[in-house]
Coordinates of C-alpha atoms and ligand atoms in Angstrom, one line a residue:
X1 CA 38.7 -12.9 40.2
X2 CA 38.3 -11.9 36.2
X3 CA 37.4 -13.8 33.4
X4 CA 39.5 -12.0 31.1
X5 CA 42.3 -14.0 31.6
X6 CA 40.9 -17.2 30.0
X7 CA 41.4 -14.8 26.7
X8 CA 44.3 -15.1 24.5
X9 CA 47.5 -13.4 25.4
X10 CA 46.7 -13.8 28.9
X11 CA 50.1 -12.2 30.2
X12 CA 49.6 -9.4 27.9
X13 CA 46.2 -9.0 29.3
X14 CA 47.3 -9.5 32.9
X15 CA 49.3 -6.5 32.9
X16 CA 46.7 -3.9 31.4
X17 CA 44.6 -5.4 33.7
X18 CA 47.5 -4.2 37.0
X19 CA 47.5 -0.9 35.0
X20 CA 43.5 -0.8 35.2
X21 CA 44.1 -1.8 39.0
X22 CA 45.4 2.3 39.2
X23 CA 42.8 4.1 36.6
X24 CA 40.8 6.6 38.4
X25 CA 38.0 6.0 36.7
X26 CA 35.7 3.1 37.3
X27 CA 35.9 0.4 34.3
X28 CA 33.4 -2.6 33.4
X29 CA 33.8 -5.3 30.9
X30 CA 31.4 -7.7 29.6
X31 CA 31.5 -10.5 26.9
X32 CA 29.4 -10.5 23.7
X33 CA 26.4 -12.5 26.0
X34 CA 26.3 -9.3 28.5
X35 CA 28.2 -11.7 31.1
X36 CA 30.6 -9.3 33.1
X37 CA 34.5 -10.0 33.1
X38 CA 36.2 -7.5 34.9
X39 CA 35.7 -4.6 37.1
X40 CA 38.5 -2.6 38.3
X41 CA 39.2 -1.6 42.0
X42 CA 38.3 2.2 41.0
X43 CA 34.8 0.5 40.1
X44 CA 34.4 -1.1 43.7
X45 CA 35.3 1.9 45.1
X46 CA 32.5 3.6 43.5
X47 CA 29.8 1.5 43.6
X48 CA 30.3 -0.4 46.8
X49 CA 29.7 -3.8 45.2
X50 CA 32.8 -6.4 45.8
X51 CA 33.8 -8.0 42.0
X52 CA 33.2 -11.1 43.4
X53 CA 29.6 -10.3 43.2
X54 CA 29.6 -9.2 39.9
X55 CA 31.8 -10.9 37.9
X56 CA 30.5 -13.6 36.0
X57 CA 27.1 -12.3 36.2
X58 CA 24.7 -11.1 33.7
X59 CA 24.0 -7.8 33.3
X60 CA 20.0 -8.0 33.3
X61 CA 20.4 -10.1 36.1
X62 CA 22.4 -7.1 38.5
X63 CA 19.7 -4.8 36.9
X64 CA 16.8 -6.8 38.5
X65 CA 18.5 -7.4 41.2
X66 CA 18.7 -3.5 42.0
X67 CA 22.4 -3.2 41.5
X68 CA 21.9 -0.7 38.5
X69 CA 19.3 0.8 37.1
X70 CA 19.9 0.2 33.3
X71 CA 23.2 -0.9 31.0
X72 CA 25.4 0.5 29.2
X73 CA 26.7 -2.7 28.3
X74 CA 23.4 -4.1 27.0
X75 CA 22.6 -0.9 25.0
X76 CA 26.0 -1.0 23.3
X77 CA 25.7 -4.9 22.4
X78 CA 22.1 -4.1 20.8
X79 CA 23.1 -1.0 19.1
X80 CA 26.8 -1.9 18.3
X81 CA 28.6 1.7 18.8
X82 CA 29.6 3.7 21.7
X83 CA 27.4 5.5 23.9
X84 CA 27.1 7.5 26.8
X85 CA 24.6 7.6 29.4
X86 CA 23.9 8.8 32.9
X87 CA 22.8 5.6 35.5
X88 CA 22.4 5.5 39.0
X89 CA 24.8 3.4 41.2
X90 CA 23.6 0.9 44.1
X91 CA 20.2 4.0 44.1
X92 CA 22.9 6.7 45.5
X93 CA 25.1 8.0 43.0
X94 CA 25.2 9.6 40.0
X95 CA 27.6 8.3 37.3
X96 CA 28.4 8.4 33.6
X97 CA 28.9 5.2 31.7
X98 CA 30.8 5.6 28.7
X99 CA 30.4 2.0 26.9
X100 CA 32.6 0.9 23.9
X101 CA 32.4 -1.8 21.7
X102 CA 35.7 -3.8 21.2
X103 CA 35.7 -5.6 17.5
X104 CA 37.1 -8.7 16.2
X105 CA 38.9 -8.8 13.0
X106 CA 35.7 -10.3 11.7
X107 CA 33.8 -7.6 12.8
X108 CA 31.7 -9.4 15.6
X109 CA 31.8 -7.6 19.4
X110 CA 34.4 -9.2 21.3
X111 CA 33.6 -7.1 24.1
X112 CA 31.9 -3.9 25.6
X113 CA 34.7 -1.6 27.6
X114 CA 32.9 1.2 29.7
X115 CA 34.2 3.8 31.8
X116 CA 32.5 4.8 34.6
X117 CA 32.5 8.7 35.7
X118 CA 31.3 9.9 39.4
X119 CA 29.5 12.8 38.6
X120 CA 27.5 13.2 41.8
X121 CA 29.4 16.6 42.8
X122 CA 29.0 17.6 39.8
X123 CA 25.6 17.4 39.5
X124 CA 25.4 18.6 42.7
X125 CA 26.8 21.8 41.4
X126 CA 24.6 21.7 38.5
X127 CA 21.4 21.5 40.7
X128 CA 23.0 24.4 42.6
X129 CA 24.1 26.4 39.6
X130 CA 20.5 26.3 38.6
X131 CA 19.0 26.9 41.6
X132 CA 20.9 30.1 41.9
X133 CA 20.0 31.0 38.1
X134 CA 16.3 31.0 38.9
X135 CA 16.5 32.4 42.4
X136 CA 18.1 35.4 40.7
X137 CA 15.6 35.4 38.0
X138 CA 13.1 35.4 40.5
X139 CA 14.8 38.1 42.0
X140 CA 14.4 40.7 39.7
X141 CA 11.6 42.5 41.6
X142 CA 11.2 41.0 45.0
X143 CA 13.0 40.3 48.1
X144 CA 13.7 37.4 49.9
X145 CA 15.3 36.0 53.7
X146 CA 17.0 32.6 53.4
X147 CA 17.1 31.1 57.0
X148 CA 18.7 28.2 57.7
X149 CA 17.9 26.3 60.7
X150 CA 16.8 22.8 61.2
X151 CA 14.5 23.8 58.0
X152 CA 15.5 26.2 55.4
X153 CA 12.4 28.3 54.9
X154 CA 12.1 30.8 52.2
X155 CA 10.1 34.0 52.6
X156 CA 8.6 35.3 49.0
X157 CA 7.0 38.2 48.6
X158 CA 6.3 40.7 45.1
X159 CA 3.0 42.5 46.3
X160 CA 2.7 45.9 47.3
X161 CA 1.1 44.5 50.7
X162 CA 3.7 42.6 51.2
X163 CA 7.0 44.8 50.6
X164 CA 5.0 47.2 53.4
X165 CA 4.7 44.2 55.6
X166 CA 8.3 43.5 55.4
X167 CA 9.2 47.4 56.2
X168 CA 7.4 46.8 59.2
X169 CA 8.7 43.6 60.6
X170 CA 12.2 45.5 59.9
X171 CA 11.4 48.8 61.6
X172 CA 9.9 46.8 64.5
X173 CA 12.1 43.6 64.2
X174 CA 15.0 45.0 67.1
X175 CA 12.3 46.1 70.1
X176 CA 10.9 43.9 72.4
X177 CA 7.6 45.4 71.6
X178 CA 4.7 42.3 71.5
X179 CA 3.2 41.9 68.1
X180 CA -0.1 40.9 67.0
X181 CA -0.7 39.1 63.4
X182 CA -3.8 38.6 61.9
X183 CA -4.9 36.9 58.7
X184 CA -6.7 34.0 57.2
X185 CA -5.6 30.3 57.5
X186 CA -2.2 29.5 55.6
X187 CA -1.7 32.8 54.5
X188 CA 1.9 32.5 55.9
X189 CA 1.4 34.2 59.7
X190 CA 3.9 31.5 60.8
X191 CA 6.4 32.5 58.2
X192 CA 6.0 36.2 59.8
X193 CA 6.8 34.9 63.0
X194 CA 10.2 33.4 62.3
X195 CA 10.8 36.6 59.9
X196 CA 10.4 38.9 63.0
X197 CA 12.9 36.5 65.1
X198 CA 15.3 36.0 62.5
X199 CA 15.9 40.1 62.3
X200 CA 15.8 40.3 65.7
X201 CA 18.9 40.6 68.0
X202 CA 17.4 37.7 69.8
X203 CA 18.0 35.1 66.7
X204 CA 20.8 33.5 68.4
X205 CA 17.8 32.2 71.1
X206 CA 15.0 30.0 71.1
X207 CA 11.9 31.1 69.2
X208 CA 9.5 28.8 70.9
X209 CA 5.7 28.2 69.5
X210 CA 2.6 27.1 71.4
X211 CA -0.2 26.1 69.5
X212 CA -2.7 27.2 72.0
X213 CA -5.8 25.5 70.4
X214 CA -3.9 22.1 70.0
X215 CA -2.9 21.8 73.5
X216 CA -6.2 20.8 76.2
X217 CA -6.4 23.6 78.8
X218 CA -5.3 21.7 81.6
X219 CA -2.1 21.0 79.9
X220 CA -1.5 24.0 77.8
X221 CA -1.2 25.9 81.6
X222 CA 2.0 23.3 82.8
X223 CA 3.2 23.7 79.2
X224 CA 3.4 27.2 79.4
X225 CA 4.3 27.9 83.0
X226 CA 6.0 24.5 84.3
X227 CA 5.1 23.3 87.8
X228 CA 7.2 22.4 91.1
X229 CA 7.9 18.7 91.8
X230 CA 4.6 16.8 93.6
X231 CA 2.7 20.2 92.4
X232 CA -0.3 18.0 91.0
X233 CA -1.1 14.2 90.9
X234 CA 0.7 12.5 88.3
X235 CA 3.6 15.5 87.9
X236 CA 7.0 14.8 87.7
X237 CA 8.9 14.2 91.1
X238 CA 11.2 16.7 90.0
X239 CA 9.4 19.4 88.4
X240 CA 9.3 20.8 84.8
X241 CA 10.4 23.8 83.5
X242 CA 7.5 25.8 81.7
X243 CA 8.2 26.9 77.6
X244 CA 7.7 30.6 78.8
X245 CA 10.7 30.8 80.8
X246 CA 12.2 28.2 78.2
X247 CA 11.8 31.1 76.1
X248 CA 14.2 33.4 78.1
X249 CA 16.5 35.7 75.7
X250 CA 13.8 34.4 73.2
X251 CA 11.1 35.2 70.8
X252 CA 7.6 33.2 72.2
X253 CA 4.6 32.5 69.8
X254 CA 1.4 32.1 71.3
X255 CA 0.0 30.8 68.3
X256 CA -4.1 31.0 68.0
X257 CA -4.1 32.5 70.9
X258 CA -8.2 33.2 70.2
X259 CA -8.6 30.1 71.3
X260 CA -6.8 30.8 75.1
X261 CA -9.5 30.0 78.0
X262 CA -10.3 32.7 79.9
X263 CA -8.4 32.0 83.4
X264 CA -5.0 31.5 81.1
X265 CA -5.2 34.7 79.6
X266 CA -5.6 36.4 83.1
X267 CA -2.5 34.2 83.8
X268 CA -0.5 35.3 80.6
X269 CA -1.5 38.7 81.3
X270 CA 0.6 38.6 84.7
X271 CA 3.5 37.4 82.9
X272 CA 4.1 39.6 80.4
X273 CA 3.2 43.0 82.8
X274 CA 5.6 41.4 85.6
X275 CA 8.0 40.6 83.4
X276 CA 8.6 37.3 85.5
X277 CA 6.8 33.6 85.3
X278 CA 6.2 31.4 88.0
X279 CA 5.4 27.8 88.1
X280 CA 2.6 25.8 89.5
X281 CA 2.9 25.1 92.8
X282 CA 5.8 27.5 93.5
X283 CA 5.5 30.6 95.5
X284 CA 8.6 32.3 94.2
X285 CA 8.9 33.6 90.4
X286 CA 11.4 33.9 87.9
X287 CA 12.2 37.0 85.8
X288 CA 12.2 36.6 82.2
X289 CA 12.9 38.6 79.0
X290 CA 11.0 36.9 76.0
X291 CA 9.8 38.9 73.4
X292 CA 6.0 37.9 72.5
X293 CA 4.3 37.4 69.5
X294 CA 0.8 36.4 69.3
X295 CA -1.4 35.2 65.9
X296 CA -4.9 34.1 64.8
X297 CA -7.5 34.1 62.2
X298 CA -10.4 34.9 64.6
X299 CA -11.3 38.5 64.9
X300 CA -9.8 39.1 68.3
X301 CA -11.8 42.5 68.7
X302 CA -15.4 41.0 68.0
X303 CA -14.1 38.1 70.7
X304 CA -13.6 41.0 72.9
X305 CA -17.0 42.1 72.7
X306 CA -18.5 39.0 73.0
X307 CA -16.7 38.6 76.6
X308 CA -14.4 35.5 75.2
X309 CA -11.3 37.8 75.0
X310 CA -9.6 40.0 78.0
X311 CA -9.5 43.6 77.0
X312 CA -6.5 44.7 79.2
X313 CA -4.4 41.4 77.3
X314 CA -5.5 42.6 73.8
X315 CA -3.7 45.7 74.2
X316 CA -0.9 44.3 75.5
X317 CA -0.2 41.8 73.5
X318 CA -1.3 44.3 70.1
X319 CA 1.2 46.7 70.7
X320 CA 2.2 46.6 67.0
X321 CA -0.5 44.7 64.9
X322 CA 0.1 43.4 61.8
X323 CA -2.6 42.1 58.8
X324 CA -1.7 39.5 56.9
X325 CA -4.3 39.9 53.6
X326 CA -5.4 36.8 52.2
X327 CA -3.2 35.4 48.7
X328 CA -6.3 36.6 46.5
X329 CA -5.5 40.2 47.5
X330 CA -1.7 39.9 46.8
X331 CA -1.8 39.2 43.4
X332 CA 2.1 40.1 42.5
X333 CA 2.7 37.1 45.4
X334 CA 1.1 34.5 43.6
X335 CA 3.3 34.3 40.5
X336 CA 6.7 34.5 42.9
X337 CA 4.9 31.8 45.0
X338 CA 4.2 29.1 41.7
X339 CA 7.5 29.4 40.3
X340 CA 9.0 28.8 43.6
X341 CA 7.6 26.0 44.5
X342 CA 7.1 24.5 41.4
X343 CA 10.8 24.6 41.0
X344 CA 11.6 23.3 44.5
X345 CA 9.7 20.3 44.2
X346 CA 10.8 19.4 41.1
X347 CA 14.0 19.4 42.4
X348 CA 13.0 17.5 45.4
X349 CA 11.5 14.8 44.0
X350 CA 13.9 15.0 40.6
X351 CA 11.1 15.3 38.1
X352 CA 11.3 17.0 35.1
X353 CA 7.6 19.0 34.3
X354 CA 6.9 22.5 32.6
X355 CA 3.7 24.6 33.5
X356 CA 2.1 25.8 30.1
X357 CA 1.7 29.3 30.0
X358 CA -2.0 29.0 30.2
X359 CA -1.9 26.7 32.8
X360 CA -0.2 29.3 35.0
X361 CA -2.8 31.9 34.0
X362 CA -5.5 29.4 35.5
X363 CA -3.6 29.0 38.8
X364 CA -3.1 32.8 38.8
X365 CA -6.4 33.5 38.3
X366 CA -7.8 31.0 41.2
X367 CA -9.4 32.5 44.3
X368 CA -6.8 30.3 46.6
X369 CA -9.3 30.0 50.0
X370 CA -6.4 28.4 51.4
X371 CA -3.9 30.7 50.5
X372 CA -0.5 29.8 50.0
X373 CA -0.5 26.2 52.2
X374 CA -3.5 25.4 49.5
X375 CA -0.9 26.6 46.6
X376 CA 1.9 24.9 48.1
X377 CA 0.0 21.8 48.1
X378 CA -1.5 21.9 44.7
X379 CA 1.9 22.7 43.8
X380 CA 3.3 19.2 45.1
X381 CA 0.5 17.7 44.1
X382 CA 1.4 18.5 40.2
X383 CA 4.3 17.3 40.3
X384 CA 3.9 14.1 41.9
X385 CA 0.6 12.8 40.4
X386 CA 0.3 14.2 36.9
X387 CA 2.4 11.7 34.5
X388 CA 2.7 13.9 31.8
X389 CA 5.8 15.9 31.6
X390 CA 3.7 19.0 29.8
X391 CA 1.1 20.1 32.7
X392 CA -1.9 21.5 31.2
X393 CA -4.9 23.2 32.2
X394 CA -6.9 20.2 32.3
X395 CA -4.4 18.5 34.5
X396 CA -5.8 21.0 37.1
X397 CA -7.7 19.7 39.8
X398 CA -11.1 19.9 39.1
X399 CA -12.3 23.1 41.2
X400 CA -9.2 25.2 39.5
X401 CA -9.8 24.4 36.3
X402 CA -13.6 24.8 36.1
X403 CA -12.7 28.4 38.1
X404 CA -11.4 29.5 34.8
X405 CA -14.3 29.2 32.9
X406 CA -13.8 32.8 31.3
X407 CA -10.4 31.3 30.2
X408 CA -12.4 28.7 28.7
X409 CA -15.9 29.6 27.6
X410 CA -18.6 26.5 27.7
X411 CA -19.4 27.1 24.1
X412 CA -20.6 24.1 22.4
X413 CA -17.3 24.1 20.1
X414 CA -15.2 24.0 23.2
X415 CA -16.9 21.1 25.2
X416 CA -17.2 19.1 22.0
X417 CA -13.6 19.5 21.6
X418 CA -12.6 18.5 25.2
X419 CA -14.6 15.5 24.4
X420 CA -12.8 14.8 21.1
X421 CA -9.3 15.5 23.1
X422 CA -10.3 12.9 25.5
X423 CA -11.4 10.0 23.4
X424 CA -8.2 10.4 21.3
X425 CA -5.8 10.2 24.4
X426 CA -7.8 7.3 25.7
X427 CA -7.6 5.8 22.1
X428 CA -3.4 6.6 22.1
X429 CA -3.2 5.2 25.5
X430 CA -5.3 2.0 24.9
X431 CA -3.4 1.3 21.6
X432 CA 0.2 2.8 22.4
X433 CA 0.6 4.1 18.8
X434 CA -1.1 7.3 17.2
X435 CA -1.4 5.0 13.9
X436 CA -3.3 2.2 15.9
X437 CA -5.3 4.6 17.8
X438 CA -6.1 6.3 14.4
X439 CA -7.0 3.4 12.7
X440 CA -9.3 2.4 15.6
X441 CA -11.2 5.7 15.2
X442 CA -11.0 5.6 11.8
X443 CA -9.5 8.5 11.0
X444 CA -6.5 9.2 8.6
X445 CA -3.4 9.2 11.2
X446 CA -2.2 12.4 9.6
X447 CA -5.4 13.9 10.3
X448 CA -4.7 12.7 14.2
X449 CA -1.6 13.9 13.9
X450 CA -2.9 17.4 12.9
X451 CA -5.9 17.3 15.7
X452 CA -2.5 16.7 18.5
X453 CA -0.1 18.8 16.7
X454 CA -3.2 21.9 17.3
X455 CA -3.6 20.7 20.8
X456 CA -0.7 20.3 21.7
X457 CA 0.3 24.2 20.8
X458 CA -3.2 25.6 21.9
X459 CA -2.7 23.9 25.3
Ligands
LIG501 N1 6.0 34.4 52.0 C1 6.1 33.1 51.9 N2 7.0 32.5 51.2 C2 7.1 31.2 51.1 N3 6.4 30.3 51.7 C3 5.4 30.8 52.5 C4 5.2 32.2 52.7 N4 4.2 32.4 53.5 C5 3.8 31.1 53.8 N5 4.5 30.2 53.3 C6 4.2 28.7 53.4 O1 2.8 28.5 53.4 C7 2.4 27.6 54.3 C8 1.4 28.2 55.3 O2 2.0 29.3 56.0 P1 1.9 29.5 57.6 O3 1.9 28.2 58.3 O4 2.8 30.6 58.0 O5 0.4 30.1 57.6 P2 -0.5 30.6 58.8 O6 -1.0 31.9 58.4 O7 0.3 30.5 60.1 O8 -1.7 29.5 58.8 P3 -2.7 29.0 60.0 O9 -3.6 30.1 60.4 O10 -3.4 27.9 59.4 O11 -1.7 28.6 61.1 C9 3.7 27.1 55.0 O12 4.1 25.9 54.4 C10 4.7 28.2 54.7 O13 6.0 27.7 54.7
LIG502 MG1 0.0 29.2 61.7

């Protein structure tokens, strides 16, 4: 179906419209009113819609309807000359709609021709062209590991701390030797962990993590060591193999392992002097080769003296011990970590947002308790809930921002100005305008102007 044939010259028309059957590009064409006329097969092909769903139709109408997200068509009716914009198609792909108007002799729009351009790839290898850019530029002075498993990780590191870290997961990476890591919450153990089993030989195996303060005792023992069919009530018929001997070949994480009861540690203990597992309710035992890797927050040695913590396991499963220092400590991290992932999640979520300079300095400058999951998460958080595209220090949460208080001394000039800042943007967003908003505080909108243009470069 096309309504272009109900135009004059309809045989003429007819065959352009057999030669637009074989254009690679998508084409669209709409009467004066918006109403759609054509769409060539190239179109179809591109979008997934079938003509006979769009022809005839209005172009606001496919808009609300979820079709596309705006019109080239409508734009170049209202503003009478060609134009180019980029639109998404049926929510998946990216295109670029060139849209033409077509005059009468009179001068009136006959209709709008637009071309439609697949530029998904493209982009694709714009994203990826920029990506690399600012990887490279983040590069300069630090190192980092791309793994790519079920979840590309990144490890990012600048700090002095740090580079010595990463000598020692290299130098110890290839022995089998158990390895204890301490540091705070979210200070990026985990990330150790899959550093250590990624240099390893043993990469090609499973690296397998228990969370041992997640899992109740009872459990965490079939979890780890498996059990022999009928070994307790309510066990599988046929058995179940344990995550330790899961592990075999492997790298094993006994994560929090502070938390381990007693009677499992004397259990773990046996496993890793014998070198073999066996399962509840068996009386044979399987030998094993897993390398293990242990990590908590607690202070393992004061555990140890308080009787909660087997001596003879400590030292076996410390063989090489490594201290992860909390973010505050590694200040060269902090600025690698920002830029990272304020730069991955604008990508992810395909916002456009700039940090000002001083803004940055705030969230270098912040204590981070939570180390770099907190940062992460503020990170996300900036992105996803502050409207503005310019992220300022004030768009901070709360705690951050007041933190920098030397950045921003309480002086009476200050506070009166952050109160002047905020009944002015409440005035521009009540009214829309700067002029309505500066006529409603009855000020000169120059003088507005002036108060945002200082604001605005101060931060
Ligand atoms: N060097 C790093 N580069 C990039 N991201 C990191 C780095 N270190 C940690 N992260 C990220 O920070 C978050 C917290 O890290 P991780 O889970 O390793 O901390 P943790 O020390 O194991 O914390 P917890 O004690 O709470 O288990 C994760 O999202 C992780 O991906
Ligand atoms: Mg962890």
């Amino acid at each position: 179906m096309n309504l272009l044939i109900q135009y004059p010259s309809s045989v003429v028309i007819q065959r352009l419209l057999t030669v637009l059957e074989f254009v690679p590009d998508g084409i669209y064409i709409v009467n004066p009113e918006g109403i759609t006329l054509y769409v060539n097969a190239a179109y179809e092909k591109l979008s997934g819609f079938k003509r006979k769903d769009l022809v005839g139709r209005y172009m606001g109408d496919l808009i609300n309807e979820g079709y596309i997200d705006q019109s080239a068509s409508l734009m170049v009716l209202e503003q009478k000359k060609t134009l180019s914009i980029m639109q998404k198609l049926g929510r998946k792909k990216d295109v670029i709609v060139t849209g033409r108007p077509v005059f009468n002799q009179d001068g009136n729009i006959e209709m709008v021709v637009s071309s439609v351009r697949d530029i998904t790839y493209l982009n694709q290898l714009k994203n990826d062209l920029e990506r690399v850019e600012t990887i490279s530029k983040l590069n300069n002075h630090r190192f980092t590991f791309d793994f790519v498993g079920e979840q590309k990780s990144q490890f990012l590191f600048n700090s002095p701390q740090m580079k010595e870290i990463v000598q020692k997961v290299e130098q110890v990476a290839p022995f089998p030797t158990s390895i204890l890591i301490t540091g705070p919450s979210g200070a990026g153990k985990e990330e150790i962990v899959n550093l250590i089993h990624h240099m390893s030989d043993r990469h090609k195996k499973p690296l397998i993590k228990v969370n041992c303060a997640a899992i109740p005792e009872a459990l965490l023992e079939s979890e780890l060591f498996g059990y022999e069919g009928g070994a307790f009530t309510g066990s599988k018929k046929e058995g179940k193999m344990g995550l330790l001997e899961l592990a075999d070949g492997g790298t094993f994480l006994l994560d929090e392992i502070g938390e381990m009861p007693l009677p499992l540690q004397a259990k773990l203990l046996r496993v890793i002097q014998d070198k073999k597992v066996q399962r509840i309710g068996s009386n044979k035992s399987k030998k094993i080769d897993i390398r293990i890797i242990s990590a908590t927050n607690r202070d393992l040695e004061k555990k140890m003296h308080a009787g909660e913590f087997r001596e003879d396991l400590f030292y076996r499963i410390a063989v090489v011990q490594i201290e992860v220092p909390p973010l505050r400590e590694r200040l060269g991290d902090i600025d690698v970590l920002i830029d990272h992932f304020f730069y991955n999640f604008k990508e992810q979520y395909r916002i456009e947002k700039e940090l000002l300079p001083k803004t940055k300095q705030v969230l270098q400058d912040y204590h981070w308790p939570g180390n770099i999951r907190e940062l992460k998460n503020i990170m996300e958080s900036l992105i996803v809930s502050i409207p503005e595209v310019i992220i300022k220090p004030e768009h901070l949460p709360r705690h951050i921002f007041h933190s920098a208080y030397k950045l921003f001394p309480k002086n009476l000039k200050n506070q009166i100005e952050n109160y002047e800042k905020m009944i002015v943007e409440e005035a521009i967003n009540r009214n829309n305008s700067i002029r309505k908003a500066a006529k409603e505080l009855g000020v000169h909108h120059t003088t507005l102007l002036k108060k945002l243009q200082r604001w605005g470069e101060g931060g």
